[in-house]
mmCIF file of C-alpha atoms in Angstrom:
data_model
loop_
_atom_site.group_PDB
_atom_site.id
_atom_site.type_symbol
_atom_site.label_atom_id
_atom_site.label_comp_id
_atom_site.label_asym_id
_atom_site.label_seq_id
_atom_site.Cartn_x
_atom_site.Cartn_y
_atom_site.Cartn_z
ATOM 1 C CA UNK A 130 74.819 99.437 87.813
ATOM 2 C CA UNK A 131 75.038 103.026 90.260
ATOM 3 C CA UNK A 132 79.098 103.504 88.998
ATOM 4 C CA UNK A 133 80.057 106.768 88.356
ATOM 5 C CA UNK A 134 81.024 107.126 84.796
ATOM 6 C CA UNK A 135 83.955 109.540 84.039
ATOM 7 C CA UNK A 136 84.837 109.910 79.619
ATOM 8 C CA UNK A 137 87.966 110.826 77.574
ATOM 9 C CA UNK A 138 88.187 111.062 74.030
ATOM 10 C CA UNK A 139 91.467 110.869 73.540
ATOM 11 C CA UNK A 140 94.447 108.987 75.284
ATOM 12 C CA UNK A 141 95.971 112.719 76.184
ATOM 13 C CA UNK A 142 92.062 113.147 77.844
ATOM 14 C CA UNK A 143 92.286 109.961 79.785
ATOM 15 C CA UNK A 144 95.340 110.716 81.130
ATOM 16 C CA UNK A 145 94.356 114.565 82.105
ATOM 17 C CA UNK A 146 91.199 112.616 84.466
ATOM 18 C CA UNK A 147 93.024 110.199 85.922
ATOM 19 C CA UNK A 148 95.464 113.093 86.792
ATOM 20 C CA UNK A 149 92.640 115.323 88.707
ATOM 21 C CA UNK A 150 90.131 112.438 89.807
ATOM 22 C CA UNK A 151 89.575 109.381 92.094
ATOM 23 C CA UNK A 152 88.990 106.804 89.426
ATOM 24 C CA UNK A 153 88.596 102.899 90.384
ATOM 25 C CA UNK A 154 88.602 101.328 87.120
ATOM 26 C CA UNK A 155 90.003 102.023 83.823
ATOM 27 C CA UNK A 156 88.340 100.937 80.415
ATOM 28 C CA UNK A 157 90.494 101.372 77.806
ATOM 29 C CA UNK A 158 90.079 101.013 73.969
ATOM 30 C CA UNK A 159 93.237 100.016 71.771
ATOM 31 C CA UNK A 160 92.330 102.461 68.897
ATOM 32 C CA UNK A 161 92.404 105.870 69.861
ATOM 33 C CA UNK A 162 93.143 109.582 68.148
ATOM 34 C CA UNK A 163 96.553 110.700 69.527
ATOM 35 C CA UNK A 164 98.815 107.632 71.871
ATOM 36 C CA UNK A 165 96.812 104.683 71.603
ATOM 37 C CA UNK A 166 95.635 102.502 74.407
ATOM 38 C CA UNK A 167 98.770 100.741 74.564
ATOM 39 C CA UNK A 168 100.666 103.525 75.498
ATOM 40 C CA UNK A 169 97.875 105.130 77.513
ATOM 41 C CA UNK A 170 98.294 101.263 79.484
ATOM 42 C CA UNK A 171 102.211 102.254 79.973
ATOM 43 C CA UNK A 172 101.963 105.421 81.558
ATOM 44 C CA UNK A 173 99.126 104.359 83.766
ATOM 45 C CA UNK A 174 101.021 102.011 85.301
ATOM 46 C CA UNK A 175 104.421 103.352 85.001
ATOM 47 C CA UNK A 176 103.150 106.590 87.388
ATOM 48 C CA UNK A 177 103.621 105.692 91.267
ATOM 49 C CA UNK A 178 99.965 107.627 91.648
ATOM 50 C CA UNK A 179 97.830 105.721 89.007
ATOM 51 C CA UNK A 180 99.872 102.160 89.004
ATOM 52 C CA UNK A 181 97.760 100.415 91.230
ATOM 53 C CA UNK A 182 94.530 101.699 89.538
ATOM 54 C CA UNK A 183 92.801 98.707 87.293
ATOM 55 C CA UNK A 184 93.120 98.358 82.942
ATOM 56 C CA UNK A 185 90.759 96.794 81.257
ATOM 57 C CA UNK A 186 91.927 97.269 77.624
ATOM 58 C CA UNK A 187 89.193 96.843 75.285
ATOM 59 C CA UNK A 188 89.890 94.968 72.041
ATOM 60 C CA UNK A 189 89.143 93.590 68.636
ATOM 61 C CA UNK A 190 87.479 89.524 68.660
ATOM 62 C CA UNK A 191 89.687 88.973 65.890
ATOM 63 C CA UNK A 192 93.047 90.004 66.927
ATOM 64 C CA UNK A 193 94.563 88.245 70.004
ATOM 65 C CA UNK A 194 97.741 90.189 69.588
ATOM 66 C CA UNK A 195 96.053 92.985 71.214
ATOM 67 C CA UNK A 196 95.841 90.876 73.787
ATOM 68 C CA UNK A 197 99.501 89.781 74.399
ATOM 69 C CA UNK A 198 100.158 93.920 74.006
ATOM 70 C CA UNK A 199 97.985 94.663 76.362
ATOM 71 C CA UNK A 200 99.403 92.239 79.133
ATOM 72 C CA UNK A 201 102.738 93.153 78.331
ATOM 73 C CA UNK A 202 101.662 96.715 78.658
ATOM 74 C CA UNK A 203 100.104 96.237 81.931
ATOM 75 C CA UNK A 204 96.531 95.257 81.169
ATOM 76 C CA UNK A 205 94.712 93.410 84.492
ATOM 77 C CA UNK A 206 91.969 92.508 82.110
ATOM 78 C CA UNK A 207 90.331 92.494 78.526
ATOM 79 C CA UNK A 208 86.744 92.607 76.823
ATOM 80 C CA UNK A 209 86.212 91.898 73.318
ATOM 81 C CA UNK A 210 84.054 94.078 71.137
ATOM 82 C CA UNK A 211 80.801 94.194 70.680
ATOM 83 C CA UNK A 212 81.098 94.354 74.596
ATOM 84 C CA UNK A 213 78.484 91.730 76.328
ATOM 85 C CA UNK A 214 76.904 93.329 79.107
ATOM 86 C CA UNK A 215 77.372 90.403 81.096
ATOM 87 C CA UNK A 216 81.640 90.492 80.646
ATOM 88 C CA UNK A 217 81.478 94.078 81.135
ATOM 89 C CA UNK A 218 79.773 94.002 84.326
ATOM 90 C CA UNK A 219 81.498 91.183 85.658
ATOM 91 C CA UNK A 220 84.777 92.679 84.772
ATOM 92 C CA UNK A 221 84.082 95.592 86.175
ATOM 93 C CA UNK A 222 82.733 94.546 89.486
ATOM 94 C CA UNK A 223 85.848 91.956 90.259
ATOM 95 C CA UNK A 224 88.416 94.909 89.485
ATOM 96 C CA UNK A 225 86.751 97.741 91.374
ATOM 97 C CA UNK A 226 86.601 94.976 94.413
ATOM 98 C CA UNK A 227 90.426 94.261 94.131
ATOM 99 C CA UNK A 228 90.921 98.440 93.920
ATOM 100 C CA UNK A 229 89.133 98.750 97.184
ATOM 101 C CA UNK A 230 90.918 96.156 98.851
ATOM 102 C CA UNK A 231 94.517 97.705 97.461
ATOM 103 C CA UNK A 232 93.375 100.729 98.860
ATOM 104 C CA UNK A 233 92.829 99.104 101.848
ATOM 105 C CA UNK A 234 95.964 97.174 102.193
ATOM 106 C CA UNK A 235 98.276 100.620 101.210
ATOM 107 C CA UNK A 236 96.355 102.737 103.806
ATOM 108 C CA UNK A 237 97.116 100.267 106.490
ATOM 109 C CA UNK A 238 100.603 99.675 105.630
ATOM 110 C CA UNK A 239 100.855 103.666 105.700
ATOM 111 C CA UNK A 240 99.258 103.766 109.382
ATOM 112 C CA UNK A 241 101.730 100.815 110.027
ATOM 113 C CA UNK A 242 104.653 103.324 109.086
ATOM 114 C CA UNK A 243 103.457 106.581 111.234
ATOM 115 C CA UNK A 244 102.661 103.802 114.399
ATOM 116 C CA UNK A 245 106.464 102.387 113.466
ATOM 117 C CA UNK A 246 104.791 99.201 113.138
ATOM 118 C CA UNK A 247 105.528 98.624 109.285
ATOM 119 C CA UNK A 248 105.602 95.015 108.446
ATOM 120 C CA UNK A 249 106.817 95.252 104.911
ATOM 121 C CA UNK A 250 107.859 91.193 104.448
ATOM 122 C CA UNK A 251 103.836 90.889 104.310
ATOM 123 C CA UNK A 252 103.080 93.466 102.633
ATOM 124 C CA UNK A 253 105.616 92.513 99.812
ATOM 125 C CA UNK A 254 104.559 89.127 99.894
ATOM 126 C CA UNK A 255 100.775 89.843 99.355
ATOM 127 C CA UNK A 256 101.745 92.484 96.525
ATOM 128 C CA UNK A 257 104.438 90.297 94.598
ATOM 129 C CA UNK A 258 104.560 87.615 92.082
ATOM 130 C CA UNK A 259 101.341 86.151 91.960
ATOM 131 C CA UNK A 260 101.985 81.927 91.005
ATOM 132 C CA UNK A 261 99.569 79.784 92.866
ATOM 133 C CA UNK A 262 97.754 76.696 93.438
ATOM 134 C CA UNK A 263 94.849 76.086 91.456
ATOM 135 C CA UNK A 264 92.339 73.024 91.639
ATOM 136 C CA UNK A 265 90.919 72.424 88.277
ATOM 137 C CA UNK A 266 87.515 70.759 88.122
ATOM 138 C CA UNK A 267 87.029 68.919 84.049
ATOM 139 C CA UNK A 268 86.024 65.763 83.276
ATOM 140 C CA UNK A 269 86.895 66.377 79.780
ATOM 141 C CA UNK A 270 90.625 65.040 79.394
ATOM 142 C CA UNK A 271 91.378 67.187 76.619
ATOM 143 C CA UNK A 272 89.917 70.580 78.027
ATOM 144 C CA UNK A 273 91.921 69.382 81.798
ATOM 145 C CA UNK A 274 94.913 68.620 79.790
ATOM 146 C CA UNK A 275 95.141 72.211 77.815
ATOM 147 C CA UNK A 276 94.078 74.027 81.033
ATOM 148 C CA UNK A 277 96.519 72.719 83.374
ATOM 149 C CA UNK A 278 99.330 72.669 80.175
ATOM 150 C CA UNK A 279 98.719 76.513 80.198
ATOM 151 C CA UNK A 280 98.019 77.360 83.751
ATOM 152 C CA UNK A 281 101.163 75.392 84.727
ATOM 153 C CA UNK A 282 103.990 77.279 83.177
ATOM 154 C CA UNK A 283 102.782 79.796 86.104
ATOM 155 C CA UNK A 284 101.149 77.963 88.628
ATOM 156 C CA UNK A 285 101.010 74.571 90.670
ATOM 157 C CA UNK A 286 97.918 72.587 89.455
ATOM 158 C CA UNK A 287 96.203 69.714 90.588
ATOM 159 C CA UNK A 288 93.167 68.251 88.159
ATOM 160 C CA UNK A 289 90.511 66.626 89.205
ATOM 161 C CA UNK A 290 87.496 64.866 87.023
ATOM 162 C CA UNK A 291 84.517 65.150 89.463
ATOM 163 C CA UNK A 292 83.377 67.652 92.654
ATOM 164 C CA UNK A 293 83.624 64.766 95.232
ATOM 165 C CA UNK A 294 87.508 64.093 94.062
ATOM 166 C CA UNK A 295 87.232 67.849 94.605
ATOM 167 C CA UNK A 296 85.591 68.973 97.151
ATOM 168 C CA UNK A 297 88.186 66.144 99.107
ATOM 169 C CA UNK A 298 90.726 67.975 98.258
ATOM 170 C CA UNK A 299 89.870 71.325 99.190
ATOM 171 C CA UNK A 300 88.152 69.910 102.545
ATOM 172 C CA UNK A 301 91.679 68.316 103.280
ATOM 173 C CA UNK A 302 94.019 71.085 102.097
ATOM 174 C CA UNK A 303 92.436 74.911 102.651
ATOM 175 C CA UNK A 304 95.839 76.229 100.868
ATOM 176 C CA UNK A 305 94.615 76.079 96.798
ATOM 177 C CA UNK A 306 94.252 80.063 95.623
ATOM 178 C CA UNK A 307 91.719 79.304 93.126
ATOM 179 C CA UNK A 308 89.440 76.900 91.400
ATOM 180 C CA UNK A 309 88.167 76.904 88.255
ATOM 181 C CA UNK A 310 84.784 74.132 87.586
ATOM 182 C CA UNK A 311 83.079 73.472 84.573
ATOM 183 C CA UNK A 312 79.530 73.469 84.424
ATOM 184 C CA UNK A 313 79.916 71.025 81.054
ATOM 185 C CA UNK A 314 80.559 67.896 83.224
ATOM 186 C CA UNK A 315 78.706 64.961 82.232
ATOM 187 C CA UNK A 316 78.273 63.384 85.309
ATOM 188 C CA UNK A 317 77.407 66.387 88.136
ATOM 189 C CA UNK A 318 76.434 69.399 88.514
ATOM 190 C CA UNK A 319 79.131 72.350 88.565
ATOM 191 C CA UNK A 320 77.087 74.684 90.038
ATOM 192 C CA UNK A 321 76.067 72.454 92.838
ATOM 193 C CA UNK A 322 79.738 72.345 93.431
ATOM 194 C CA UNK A 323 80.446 75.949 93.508
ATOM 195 C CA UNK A 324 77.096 76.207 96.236
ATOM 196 C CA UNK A 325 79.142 73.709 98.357
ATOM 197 C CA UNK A 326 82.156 75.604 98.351
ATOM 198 C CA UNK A 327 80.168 79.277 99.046
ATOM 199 C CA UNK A 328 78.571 76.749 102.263
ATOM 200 C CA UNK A 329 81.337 75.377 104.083
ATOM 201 C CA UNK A 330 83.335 78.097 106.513
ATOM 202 C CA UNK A 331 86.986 76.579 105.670
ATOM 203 C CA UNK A 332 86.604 77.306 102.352
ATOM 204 C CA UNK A 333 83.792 79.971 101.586
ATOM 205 C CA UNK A 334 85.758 82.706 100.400
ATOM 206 C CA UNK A 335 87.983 80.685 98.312
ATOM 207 C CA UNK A 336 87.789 82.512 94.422
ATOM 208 C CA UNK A 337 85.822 80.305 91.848
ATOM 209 C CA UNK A 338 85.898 80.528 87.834
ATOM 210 C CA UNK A 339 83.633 78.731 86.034
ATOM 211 C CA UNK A 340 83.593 77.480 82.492
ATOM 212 C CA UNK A 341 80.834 78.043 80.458
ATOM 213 C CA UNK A 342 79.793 76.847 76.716
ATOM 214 C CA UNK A 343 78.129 80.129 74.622
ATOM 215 C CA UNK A 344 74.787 80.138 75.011
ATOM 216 C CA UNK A 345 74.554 79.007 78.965
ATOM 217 C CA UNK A 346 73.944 82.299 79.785
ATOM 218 C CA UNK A 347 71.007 80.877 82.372
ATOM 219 C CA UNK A 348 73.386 78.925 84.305
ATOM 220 C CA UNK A 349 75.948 81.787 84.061
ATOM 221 C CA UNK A 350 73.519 84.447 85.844
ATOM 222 C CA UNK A 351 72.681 81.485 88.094
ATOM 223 C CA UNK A 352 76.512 81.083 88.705
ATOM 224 C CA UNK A 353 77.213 84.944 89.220
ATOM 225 C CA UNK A 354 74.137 85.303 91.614
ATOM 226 C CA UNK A 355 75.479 82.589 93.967
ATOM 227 C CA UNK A 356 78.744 84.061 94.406
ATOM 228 C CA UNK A 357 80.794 82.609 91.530
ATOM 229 C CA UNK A 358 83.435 85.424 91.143
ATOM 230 C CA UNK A 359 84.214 85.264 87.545
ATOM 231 C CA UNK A 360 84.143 83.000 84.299
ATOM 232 C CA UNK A 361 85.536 82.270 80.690
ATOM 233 C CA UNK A 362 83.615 81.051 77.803
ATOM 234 C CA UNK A 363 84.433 78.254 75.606
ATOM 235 C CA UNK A 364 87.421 77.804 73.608
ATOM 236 C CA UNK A 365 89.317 79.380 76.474
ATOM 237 C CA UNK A 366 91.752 82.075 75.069
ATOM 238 C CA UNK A 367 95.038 81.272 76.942
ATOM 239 C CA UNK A 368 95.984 84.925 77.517
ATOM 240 C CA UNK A 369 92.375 85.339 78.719
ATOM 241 C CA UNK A 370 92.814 82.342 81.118
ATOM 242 C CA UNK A 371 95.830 83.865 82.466
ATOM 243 C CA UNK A 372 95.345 87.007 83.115
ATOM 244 C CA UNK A 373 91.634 86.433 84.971
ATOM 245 C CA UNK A 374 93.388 83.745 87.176
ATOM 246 C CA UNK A 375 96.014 86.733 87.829
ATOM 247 C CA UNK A 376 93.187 88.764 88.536
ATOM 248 C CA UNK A 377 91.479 86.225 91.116
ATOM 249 C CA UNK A 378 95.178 85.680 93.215
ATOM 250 C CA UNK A 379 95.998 88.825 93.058
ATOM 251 C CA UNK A 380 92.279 89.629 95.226
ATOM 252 C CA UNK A 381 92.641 86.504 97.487
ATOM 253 C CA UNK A 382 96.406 86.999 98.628
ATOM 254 C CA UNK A 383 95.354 90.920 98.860
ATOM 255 C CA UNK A 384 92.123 89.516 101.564
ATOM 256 C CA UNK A 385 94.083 87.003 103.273
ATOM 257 C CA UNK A 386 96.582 90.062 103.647
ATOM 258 C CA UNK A 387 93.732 91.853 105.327
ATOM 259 C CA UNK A 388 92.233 89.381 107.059
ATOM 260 C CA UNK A 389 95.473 88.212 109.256
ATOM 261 C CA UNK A 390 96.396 91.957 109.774
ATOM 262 C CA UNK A 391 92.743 92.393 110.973
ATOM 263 C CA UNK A 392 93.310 89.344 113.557
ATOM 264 C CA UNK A 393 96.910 90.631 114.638
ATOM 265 C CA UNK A 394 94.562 94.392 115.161
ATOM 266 C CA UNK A 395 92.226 92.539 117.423
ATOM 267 C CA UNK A 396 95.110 90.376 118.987
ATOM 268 C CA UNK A 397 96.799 93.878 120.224
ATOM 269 C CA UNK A 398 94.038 95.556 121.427
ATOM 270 C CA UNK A 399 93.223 92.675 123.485
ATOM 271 C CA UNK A 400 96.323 91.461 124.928
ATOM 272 C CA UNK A 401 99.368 92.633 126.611
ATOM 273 C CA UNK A 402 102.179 93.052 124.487
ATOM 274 C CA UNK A 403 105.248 92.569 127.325
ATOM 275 C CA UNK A 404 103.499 89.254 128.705
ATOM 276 C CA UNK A 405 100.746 88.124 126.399
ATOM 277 C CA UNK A 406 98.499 88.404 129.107
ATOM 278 C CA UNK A 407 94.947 89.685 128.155
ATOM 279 C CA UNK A 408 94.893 93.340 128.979
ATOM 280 C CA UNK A 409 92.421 95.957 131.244
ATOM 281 C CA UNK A 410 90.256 96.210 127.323
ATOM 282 C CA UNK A 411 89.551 92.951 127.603
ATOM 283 C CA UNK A 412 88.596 92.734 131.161
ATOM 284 C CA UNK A 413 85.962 95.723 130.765
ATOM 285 C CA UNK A 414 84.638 94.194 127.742
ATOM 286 C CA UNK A 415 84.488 90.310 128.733
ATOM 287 C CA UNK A 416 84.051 90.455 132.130
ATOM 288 C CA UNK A 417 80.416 91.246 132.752
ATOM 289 C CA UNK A 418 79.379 88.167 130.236
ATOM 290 C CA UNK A 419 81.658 86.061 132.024
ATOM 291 C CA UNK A 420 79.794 87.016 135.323
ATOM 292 C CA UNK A 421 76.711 86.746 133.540
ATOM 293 C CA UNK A 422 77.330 83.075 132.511
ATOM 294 C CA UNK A 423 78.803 82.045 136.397
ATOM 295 C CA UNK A 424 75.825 83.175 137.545
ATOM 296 C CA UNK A 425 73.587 81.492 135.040
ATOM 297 C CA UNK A 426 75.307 77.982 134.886
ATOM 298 C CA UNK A 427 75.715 78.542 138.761
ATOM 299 C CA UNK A 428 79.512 77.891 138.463
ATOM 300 C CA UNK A 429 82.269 79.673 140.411
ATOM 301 C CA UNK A 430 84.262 82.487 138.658
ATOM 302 C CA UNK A 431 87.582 83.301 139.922
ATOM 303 C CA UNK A 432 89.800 86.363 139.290
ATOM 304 C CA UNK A 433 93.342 86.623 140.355
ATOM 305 C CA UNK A 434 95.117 90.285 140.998
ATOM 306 C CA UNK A 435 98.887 90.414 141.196
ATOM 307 C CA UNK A 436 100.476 93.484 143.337
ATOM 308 C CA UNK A 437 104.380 94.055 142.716
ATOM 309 C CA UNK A 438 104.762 96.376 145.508
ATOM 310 C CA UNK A 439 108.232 98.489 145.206
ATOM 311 C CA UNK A 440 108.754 97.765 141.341
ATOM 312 C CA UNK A 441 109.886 100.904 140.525
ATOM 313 C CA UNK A 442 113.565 99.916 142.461
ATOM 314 C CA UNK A 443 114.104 96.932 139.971
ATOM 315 C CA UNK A 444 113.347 99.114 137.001
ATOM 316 C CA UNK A 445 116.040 102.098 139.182
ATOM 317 C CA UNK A 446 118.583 99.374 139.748
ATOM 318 C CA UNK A 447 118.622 97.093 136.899
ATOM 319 C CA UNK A 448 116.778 99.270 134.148
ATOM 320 C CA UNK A 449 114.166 99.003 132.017
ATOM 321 C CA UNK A 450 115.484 95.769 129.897
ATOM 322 C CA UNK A 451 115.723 93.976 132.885
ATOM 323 C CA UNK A 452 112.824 95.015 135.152
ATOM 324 C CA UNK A 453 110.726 94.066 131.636
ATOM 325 C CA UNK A 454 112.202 90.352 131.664
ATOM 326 C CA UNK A 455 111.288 90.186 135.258
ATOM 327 C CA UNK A 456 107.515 90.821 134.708
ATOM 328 C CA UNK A 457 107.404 88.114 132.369
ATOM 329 C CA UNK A 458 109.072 85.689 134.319
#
């Protein structure tokens, strides 16, 4: 898949890499020669340098108390061995996404602090706790039962039992986090659902897990290739559940981060920050299509230009503070 594969041997070698080189993803097996992957987990993400750099700890089918290590340690994610190529490249592919955008966010908030424009309340807020609201899409009572019972100890959850209950919901209330569909329902079509959502502009980029029963692997590619972002295979593993739900918050409040920061950029460079008004940038870059589209819809365009002569003595007399309030009134 075009990564760039760095090795270690050892938990002592894995820590030397990430020490000397840019690394976006770690996969990390439990049993190792030396510290094992536990404690390899630990230091990664006790280190201010390497904490916000992505685990995957790689464990045994048969022992979900890896598993419960492994979060506690840290872990953003787990495969189980004999690795399916599928998981691995899934995994993979979600985490080194939510690196990027971390980067992102960090390099922004560091511009913010040289500009002394820091807005730490967001920044906190994107990077904290991640609880959310999740829409969960079964029309198996048992299955919606169990997965809201464990999601909900973390999370606010609403179950539904078919996409048109859904699809209401999301269409009326663009706030939910996540949903998670299952393409087992007896009565639609799950991935039809998950096309819908990837269609309509409220709600496009809004993270979707699919369940899927072994052997769907069709329908799984199928899901993948249309955008789905990531899925769990039947019986869900509740530690599994949880920490690729984690996963999917984490990289939506992390892009919603981005994308209001991104409007507040455009916002600034566009406007006039004593008045609001829309500044000389905008003028130069708006101003010949408005022209353009007077003359072609043969309407008048008007443009108003306001002189204070003699300013300067307000600003002299009464100061800055005051000569400011006085433009804006």
């Amino acid at each position: 898949e075009y990564f760039d594969i760095l090795t270690a041997f050892s938990g002592e070698d894995a820590l030397a890499v990430l020490a000397r080189e840019r690394v976006d993803v770690v996969l990390l097996d439990v049993m190792m020669p030396g510290i094992d992957g536990f404690e390899v987990c630990r230091r990664i993400k006790s280190d201010p340098k390497t904490h916000h750099i992505p685990v995957v700890m790689v464990t045994a089918l048969d022992q979900p108390a890896d598993r419960i290590q492994g979060l506690e340690s840290g872990a953003d994610d787990f495969l189980s061995k004999p690795v399916d190529d599928i998981a691995l490249i899934t995994r993979v592919k979600n985490l080194a996404r939510l690196k990027t955008l971390n980067d992102e966010m960090l390099m922004r908030a560091s511009t913010g602090r040289e500009m002394g424009v820091e807005d730490n309340a967001a920044l906190e807020k994107a990077l904290s706790g991640f609880s959310g609201r999740i829409l969960v899409v079964d029309d198996h009572p048992r299955s919606q039962q169990r997965l809201s019972q464990a999601l909900g100890k973390l999370h606010d959850i609403d179950a539904v039992g078919c996409p048109e209950e859904a699809m209401r919901h999301l269409t009326q209330d663009p706030s939910y986090d996540l949903v998670i569909i299952s393409l087992s329902l007896e009565q639609a079509d799950g991935l039809r659902m998950c096309s819908q959502i990837r269609s309509l502009e409220a709600i496009r980029n809004l993270p979707i897990i699919i369940l899927v029963e072994h052997g769907s692997d069709a329908r799984l590619l199928r899901g993948l290739d249309m955008g789905v972002n990531d899925y769990l295979k039947r019986p869900v593993e509740q530690h599994e559940l949880l920490a690729r739900v984690r996963t999917q918050i984490k990289r939506k409040r992390h892009t919603d981060y981005l994308r209001d920061r991104l409007e507040q950029t455009v916002e600034l460079a566009m406007t006039d920050a004593l008045t609001g008004l829309h500044n000389r940038h905008y003028m130069q870059s708006h101003l010949q299509k408005l022209v353009t589209a007077a003359i072609a819809n043969e309407r008048e365009l008007s443009i108003l230009i306001a002189d204070i002569d003699h300013f300067k003595q307000v600003n002299d007399t009464y100061g800055l503070d005051v000569g400011d309030l006085v433009l804006k009134e």
